XYZ file of C-alpha atoms in Angstrom:
458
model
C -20.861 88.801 -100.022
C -17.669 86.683 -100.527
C -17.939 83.710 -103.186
C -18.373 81.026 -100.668
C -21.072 82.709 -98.202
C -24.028 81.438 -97.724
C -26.944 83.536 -96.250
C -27.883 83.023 -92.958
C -32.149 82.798 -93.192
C -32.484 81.767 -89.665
C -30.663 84.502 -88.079
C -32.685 86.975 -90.478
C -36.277 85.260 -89.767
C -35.283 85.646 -85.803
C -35.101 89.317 -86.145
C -37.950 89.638 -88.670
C -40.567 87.225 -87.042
C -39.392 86.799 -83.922
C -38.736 90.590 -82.842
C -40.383 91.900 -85.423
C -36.995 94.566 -85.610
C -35.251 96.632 -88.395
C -31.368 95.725 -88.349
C -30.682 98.790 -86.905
C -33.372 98.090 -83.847
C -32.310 94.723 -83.281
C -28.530 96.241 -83.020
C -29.588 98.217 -80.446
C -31.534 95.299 -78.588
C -28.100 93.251 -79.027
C -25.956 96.371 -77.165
C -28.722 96.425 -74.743
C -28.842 92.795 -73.495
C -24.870 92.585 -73.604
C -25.254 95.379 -70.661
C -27.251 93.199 -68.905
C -24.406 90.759 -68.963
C -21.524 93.248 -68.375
C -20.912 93.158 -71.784
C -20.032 96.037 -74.778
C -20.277 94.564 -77.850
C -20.406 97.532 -79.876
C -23.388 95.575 -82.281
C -23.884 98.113 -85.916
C -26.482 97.180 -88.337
C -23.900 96.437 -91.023
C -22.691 93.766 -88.404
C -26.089 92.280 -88.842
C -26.069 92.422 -92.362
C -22.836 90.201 -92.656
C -24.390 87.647 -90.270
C -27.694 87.564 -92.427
C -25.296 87.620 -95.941
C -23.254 84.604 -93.723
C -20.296 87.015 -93.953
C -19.894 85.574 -89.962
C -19.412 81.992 -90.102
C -19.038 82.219 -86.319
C -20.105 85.206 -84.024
C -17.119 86.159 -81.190
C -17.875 84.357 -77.932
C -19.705 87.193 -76.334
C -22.092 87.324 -79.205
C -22.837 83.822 -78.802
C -23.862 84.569 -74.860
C -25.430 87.768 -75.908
C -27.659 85.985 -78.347
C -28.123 82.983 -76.248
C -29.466 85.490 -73.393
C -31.664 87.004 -76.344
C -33.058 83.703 -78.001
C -32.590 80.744 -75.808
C -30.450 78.815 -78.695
C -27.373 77.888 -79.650
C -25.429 79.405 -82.298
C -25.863 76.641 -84.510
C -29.733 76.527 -84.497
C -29.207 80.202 -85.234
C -27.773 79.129 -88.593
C -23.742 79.810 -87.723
C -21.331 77.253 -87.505
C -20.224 75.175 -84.532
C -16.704 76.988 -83.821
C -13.990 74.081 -85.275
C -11.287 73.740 -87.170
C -10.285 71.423 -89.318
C -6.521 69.665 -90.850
C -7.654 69.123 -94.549
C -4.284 68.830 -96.063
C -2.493 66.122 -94.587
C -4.064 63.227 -91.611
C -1.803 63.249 -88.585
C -1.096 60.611 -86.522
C -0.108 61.243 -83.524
C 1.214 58.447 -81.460
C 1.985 58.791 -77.561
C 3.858 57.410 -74.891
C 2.629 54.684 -73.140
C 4.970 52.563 -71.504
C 7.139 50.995 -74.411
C 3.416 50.568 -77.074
C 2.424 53.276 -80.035
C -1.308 53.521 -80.862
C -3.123 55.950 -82.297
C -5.008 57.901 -79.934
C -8.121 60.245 -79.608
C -7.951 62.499 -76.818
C -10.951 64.222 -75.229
C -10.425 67.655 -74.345
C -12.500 70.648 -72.490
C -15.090 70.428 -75.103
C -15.440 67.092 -77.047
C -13.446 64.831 -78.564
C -10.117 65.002 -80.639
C -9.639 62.879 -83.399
C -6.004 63.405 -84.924
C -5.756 60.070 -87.270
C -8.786 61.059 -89.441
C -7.204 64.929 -89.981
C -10.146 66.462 -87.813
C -9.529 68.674 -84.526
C -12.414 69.878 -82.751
C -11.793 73.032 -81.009
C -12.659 72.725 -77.244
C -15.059 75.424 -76.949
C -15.720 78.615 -77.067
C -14.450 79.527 -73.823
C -11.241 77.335 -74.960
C -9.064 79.754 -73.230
C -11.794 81.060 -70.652
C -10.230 81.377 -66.945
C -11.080 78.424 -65.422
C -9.103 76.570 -67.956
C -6.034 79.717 -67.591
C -5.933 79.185 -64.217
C -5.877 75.276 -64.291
C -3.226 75.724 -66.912
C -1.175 78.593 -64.967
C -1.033 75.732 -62.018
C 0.132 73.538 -64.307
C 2.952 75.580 -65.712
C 4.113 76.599 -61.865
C 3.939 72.956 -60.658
C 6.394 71.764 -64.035
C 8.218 74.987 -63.079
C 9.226 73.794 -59.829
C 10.067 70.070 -60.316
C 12.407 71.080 -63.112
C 14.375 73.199 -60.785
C 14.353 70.895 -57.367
C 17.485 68.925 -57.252
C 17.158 65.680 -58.409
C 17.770 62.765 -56.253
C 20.429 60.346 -57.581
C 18.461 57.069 -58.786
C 19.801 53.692 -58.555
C 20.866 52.569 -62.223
C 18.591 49.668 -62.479
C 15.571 51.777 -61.589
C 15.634 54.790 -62.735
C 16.521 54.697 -66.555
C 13.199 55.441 -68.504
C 12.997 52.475 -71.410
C 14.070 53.753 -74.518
C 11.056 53.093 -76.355
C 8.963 55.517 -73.294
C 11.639 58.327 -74.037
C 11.512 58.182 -77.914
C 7.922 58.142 -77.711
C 7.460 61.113 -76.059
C 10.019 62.875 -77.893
C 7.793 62.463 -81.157
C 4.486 63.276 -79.912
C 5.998 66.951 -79.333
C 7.144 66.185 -83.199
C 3.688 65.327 -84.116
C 2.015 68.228 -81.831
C 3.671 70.940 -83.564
C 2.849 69.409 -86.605
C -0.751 69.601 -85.828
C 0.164 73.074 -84.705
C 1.153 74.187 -88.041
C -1.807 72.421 -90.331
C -4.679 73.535 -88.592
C -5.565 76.896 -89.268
C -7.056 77.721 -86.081
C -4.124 77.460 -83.179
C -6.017 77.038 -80.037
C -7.472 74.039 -80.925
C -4.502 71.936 -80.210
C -4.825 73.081 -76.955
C -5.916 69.923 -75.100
C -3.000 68.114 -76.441
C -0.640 70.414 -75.682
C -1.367 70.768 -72.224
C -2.115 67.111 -71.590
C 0.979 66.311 -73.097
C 3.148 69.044 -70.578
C 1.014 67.135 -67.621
C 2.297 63.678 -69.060
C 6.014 65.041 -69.116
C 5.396 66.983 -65.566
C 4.542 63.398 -64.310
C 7.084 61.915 -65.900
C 9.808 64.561 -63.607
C 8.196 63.380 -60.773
C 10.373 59.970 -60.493
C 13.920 59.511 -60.119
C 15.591 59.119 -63.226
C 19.383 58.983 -64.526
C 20.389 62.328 -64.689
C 20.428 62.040 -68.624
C 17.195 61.226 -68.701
C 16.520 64.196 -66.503
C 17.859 66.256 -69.411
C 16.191 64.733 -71.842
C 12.966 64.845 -70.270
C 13.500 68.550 -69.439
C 14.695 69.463 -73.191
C 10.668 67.817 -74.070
C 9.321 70.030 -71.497
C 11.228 72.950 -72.717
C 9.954 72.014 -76.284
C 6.407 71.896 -75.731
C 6.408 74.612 -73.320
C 7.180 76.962 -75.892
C 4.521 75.522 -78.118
C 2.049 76.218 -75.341
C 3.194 79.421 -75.671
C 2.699 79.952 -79.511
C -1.336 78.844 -78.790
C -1.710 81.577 -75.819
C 0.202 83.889 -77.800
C -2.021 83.476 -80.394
C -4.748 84.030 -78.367
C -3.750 87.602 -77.617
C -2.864 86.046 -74.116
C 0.675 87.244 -73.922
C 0.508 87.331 -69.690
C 0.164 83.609 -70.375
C 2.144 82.802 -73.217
C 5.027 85.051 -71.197
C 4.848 82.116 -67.805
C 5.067 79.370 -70.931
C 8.630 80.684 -72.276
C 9.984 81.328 -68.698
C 9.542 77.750 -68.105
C 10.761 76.859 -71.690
C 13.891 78.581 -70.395
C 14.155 77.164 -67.039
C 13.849 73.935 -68.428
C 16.020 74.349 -71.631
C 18.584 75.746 -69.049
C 18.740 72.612 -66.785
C 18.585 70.310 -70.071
C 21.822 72.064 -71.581
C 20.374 73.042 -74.502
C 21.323 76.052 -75.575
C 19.750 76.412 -79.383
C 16.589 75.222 -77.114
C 17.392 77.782 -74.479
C 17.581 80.475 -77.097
C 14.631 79.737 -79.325
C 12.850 80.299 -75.618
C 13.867 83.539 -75.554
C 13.290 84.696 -79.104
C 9.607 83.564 -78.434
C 10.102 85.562 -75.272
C 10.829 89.052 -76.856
C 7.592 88.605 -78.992
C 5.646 89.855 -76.071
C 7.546 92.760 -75.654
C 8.119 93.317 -79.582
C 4.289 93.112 -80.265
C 3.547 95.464 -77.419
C 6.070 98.126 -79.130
C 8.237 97.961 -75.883
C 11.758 97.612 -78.290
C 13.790 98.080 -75.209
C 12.295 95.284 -73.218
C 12.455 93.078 -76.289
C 15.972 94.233 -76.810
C 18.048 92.323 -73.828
C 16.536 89.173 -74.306
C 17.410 88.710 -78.099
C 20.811 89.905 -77.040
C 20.880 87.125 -74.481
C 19.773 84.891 -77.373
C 22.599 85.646 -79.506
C 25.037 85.000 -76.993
C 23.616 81.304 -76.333
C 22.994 80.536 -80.318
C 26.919 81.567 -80.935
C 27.994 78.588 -78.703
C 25.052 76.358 -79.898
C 24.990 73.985 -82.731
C 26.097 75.877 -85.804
C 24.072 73.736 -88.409
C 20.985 75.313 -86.606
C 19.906 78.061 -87.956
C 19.148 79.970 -84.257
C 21.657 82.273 -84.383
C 19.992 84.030 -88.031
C 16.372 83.399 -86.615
C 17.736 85.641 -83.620
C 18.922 88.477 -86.209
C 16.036 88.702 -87.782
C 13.514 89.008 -85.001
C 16.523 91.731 -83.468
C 16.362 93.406 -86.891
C 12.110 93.937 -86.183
C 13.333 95.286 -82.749
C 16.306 97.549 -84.146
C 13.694 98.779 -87.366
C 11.671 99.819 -84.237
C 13.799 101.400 -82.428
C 14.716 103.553 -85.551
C 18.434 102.114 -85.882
C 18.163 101.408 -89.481
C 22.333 100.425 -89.862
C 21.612 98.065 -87.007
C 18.600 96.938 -88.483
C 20.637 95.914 -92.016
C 23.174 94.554 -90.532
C 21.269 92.292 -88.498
C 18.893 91.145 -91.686
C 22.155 90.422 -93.480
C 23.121 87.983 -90.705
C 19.477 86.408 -90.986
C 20.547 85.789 -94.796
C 22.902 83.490 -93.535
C 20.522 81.051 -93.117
C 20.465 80.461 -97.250
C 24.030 78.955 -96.753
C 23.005 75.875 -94.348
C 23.082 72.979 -96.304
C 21.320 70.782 -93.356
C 17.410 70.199 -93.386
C 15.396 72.261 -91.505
C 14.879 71.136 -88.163
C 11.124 72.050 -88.094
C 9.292 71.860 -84.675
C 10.342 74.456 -82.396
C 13.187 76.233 -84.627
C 11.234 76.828 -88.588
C 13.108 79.236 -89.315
C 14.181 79.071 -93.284
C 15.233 80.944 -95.526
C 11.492 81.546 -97.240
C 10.582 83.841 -94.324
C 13.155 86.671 -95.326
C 11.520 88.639 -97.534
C 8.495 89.311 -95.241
C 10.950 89.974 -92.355
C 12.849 92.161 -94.193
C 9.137 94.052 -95.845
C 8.324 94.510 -92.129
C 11.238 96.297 -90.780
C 11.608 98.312 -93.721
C 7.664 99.492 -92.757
C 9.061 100.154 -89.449
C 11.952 102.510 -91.086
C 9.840 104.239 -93.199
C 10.877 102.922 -96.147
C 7.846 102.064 -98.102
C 9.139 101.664 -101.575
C 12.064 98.916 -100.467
C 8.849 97.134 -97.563
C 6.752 97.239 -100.695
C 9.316 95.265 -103.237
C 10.070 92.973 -100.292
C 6.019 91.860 -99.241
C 4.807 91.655 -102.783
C 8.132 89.422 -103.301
C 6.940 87.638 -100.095
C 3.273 87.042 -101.435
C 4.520 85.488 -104.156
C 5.511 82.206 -102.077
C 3.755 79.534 -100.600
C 2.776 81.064 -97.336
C 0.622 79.635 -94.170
C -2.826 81.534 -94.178
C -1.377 83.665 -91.117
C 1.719 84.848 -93.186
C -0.344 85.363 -95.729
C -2.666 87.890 -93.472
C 0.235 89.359 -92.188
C 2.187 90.729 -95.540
C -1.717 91.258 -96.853
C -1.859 93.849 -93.577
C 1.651 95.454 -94.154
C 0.959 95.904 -97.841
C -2.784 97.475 -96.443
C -0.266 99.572 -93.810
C 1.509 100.625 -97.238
C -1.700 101.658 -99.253
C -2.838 103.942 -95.977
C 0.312 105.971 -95.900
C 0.655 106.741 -99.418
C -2.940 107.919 -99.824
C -3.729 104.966 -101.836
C -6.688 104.064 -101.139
C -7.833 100.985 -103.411
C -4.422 99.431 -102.009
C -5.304 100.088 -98.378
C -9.278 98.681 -99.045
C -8.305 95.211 -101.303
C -5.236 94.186 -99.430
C -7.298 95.630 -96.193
C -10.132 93.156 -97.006
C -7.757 89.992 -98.036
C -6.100 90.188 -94.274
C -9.577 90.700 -93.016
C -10.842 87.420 -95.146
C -7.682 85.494 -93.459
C -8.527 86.765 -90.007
C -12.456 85.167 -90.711
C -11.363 82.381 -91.656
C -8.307 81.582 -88.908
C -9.850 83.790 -85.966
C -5.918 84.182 -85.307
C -5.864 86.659 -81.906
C -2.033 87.428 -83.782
C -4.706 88.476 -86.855
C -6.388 90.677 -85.104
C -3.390 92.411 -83.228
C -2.276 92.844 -86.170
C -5.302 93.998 -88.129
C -5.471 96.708 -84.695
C -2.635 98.407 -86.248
C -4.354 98.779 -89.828
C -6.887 100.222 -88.366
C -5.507 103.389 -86.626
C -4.948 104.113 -90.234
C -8.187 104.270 -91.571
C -9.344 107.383 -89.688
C -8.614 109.784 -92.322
C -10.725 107.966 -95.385
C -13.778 107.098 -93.265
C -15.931 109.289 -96.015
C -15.399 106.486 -98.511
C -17.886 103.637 -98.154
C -15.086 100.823 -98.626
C -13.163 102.103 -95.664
C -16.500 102.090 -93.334
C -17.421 98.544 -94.665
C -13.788 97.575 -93.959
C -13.653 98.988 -90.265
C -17.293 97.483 -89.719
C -15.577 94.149 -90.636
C -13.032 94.670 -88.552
C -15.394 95.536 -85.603
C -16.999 92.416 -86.454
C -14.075 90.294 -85.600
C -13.437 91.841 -82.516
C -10.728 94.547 -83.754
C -10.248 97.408 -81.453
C -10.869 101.008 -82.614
């Protein structure tokens, strides 16, 4: 049991006096009821032991139905918690446009309400992303799509300049949003925001404007767009988060921004990058480079483009490529401007974890090994943090090290509990192909029954 869990009695006293069932039993009864539903859940008895230690703050969505269809009650009079997430570090305010006024605002999303200025985010739901709300967002995304590429009408000056106070107002709420985006531990529930904020802009297109303002608006929509991305992508939705950077692209394109334009595609070649498809990832960062070389050269996009090409070249086993590129990411230690933030973080404190994960892809353990525990070192986000954890577990696996593999194995799994980060478990999928050969040891099982208990694929 970690140091903070609590036991779960309710969940325990359901099985024992309710059902009247072993662990292993009710396991079975769980698997049985999810067929009912369509459902495979995959339910082990150790996976009932972590709910009854209160290992499982929160059970996966189809556990919650599954045990709803079992018990008739929620999950929190079953003892878990409510499925939220919350900003402890810093209270955001996040301030919208409306009509030339700031005020601070609480938003009501799919599943409650959102209060930024008191640093708490409820998450919608737990069917945040369920498809009703994908297609309603999908529409969304087509509708933007094709008002930022109609022709715009020429509007007559004295009506169709946005004020200046509308325009700036906008502009920061995307500021604030990715903000939000990068406190709160749990990505998807900015959700609401995000996508009421894209409607807000896609209504916005809708009127004649100057054609500057047309640009400017279009450069917002091409911001947030690829925010909206990030939170699908997160969400193991890449289908999703792919339609998000096409129209951060489209729109970036008819805005004239080409660091903008670029970032779009970087995001872009994730898809294809975390699907192992190198050569699809390939032609975008190329197209990527070309834009950041005539962009603004105090940005850093042209070295956050090298070292995302680097991951691609490590993977494609072109290990002079891959240096050479990771050198040019290094660049980014000579800008002497701030760091933009928002949609282009890329610093210079995100190089030695690049750099560990390419040299994984290579082969080279020893130099991906000097380069993560350099990386772990640093302040990192909890999602960085499960990410080197997972490459140094990746490290432990292939040199037979076993007491590597299971405590840096267990600290990504810990991050992955607490963040429920879909780019957690993708990457906690590839750990776990590696486990197969020390199955006989009893940390390794408890370690892949973990992992089933997130939702990690064998």
């Amino acid at each position: 049991m970690t140091a903070d869990a609590k036991p779960n009695n309710v969940i325990r006293d359901v099985r024992e006096a309710q059902f009247r069932m072993s662990r292993t039993e009710f396991a079975r009864h769980v698997n049985a009821t999810a067929s009912t539903l369509g459902e495979n859940t995959g339910c082990t008895p150790r996976l009932i032991a972590a709910w009854e230690r209160g290992e499982v703050a929160s059970p996966r969505p189809v556990y919650e139905r599954v045990l709803h269809k079992l018990t008739g009650r929620s999950l929190t009079d079953l003892g878990f918690s409510p499925r939220r997430a919350t900003i402890s570090t810093v209270a955001v305010t996040v301030r919208r446009a409306t009509y030339g006024r700031t005020r601070a605002r609480t938003a009501t999303g799919h599943g409650g309400p959102i209060h930024i200025d008191n640093a708490f985010v409820q998450e919608p739901d737990s069917g945040t992303l369920e498809d009703m709300i994908r297609r309603e967002f999908l529409r969304l995304v087509s509708v933007t799509g094709a008002i930022v590429a109609l022709p715009q009408p020429v509007a007559p000056p004295e009506t169709g300049a946005a004020p200046t106070e509308d325009m700036r107002e906008r502009s920061t709420l995307n500021a604030d949003l990715w903000s939000v985006y990068g406190l709160t531990s749990t990505k998807q529930s900015v959700y609401p925001l995000v996508r009421e904020q894209l409607a807000s802009l896609t209504s916005a297109l809708r009127g004649g404007q100057r054609a500057s303002d047309h640009r400017e608006l279009c450069g917002m929509v091409g911001d947030i767009a690829q925010l909206a991305g990030e939170v699908w992508f997160d969400a193991n939705r890449y289908t999703e988060a792919a339609q998000c950077y096409l129209l951060a692209g489209d729109a970036s394109k008819e805005a004239g921004d080409r660091d903008l334009w670029a970032c779009a595609l970087v995001r872009h070649s994730f898809v294809s990058l975390y699907a192992r498809q190198y050569d699809e990832a390939l032609p975008l960062l190329e197209a990527a480079a070309a834009l950041a070389r005539n962009g603004d050269g105090e940005l850093p996009t042209r070295h956050w483009v090298a070292s995302v090409r680097a991951q691609v070249l490590a993977g494609l086993g072109d290990a002079d490529g891959c240096n050479r590129a990771l050198d040019e990411a290094a660049g980014v230690q000579d800008l002497t401007g701030p760091a933009p933030g928002g949609w282009l973080r890329f610093t210079g404190d995100r190089l030695a974890e690049e750099r560990g994960a390419a040299y994984i892809s290579l082969g080279r353990l020893d130099l991906a090994e000097q380069a993560l525990t350099r990386a772990l070192r640093e302040p990192l986000s909890p999602r960085r943090q499960g990410s080197v954890l997972t490459d140094l577990a990746v490290i432990g696996a292939r040199r037979k090290d076993i007491d590597r593999l299971v405590s840096h194995g267990t600290g990504a799994v810990d991050v992955a509990y607490r963040t429920r980060s879909g780019y957690m478990i993708q990457k906690l999928h590839g750990l776990r192909s590696h486990l197969t050969p020390y199955v006989s040891d009893r940390r390794v099982r408890e370690l892949s029954d973990r992992m089933t208990a997130l939702g990690v694929r064998t």
